[in-house]
Structures are given as C-alpha cells and as structure tokens.
Coordinates of C-alpha atoms in Angstrom, one line a residue:
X22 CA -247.3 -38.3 112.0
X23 CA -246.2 -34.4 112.2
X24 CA -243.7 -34.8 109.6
X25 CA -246.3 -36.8 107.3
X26 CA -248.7 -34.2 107.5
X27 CA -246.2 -31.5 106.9
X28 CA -244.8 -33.4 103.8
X29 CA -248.8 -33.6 102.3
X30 CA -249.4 -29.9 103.0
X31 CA -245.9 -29.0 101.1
X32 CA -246.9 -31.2 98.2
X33 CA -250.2 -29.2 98.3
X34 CA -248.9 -25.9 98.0
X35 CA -246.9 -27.3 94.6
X36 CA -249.8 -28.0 93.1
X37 CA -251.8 -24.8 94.0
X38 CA -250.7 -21.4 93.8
X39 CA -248.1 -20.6 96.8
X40 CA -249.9 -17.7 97.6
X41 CA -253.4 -18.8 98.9
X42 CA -251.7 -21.9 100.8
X43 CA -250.3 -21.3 104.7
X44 CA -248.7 -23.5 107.2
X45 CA -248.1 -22.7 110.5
X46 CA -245.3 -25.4 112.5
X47 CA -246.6 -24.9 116.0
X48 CA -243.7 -27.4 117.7
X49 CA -241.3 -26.4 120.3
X50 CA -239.9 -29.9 119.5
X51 CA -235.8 -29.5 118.0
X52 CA -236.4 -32.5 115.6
X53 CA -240.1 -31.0 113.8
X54 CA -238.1 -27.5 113.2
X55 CA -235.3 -28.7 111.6
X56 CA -237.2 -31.2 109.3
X57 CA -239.8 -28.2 108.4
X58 CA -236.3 -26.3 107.3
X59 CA -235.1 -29.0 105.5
X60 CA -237.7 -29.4 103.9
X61 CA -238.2 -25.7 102.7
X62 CA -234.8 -25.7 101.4
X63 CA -236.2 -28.7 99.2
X64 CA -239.4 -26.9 98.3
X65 CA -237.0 -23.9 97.6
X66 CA -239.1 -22.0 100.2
X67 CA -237.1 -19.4 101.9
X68 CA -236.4 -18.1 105.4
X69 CA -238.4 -15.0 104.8
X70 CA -241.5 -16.6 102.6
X71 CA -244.9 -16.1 104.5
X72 CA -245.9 -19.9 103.4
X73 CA -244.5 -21.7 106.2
X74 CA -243.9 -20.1 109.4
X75 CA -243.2 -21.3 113.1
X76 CA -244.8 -20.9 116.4
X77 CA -244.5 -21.9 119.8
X78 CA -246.2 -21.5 123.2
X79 CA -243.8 -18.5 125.2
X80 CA -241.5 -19.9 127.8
X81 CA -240.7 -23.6 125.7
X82 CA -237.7 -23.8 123.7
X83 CA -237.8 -20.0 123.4
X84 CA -233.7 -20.4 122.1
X85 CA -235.1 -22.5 119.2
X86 CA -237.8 -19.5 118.2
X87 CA -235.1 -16.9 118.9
X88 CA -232.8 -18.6 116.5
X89 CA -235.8 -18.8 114.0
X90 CA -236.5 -15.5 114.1
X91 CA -232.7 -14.0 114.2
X92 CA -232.3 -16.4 111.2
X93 CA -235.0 -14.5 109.2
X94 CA -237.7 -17.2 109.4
X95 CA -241.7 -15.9 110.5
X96 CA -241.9 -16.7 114.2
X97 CA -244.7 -16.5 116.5
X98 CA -245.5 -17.0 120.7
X99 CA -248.3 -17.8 122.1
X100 CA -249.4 -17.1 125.3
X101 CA -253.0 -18.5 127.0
X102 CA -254.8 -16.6 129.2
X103 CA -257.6 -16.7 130.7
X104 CA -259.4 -17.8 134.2
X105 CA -258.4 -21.6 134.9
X106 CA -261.8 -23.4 135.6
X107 CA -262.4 -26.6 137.7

C-alpha cells in the first residue's frame, strides 16, 4: 500500500508543477527506500531534488539514512520527546 501511494503522489507531481508538490518517505524499511529511488530515477528526479526526501525515526536503520545522506539524497531524523503518560 506504501509503494501505491508513492506511485499516485509521483504521478501527481507530473501533472502539476514540481515545485509546489513534496513527498516525504518516512520508512526505515530497506525495500520502501530503494523502490522510492527507483522510482525517482524513472521520474528523472535526482538525489539532490527537494521533491522527494527521506526520513526516519533516530536509532532505526540509521546505516540506510546515512547512506541516503552521504549519497546526496535529503534526509531527515526524528526524534519524540516528551513526558510518556499512562
């Protein structure tokens, strides 16, 4: 269902202007990055483009956003805080 959703957003952007259209791929899943890169390359989206970028929440697959972001690609962290309520 990710992937869907991704594909309909891409095909979104083509038909508005790139520029008022942003995507943020908030996965620390292996499988959901590398489809979002694939299909950039398709969309001829690049590394650097502010379009699509990635995120992930700090301490999960940080080796996947450190290759993102060593590879030129707009990464993110997150990190919750807060009290923890019962």
């Amino acid at each position: 269902m990710y992937h869907t959703c991704f594909d309909k957003v891409l095909q979104n952007i083509v038909k508005r202007q790139p520029k008022n259209v942003r995507v943020m791929i908030a996965s620390h899943n292996e499988d959901t990055v590398r489809y979002a890169i694939q299909k950039m390359k398709e969309y001829d989206i690049h590394n650097d483009s502010s379009i699509v970028s990635f995120a992930s929440l700090h301490g999960m697959s940080d080796y996947i956003a450190f290759t993102l972001a060593n590879s030129g690609y707009q990464t993110y962290k997150y990190l919750p805080y807060g009290p923890i309520e019962a």
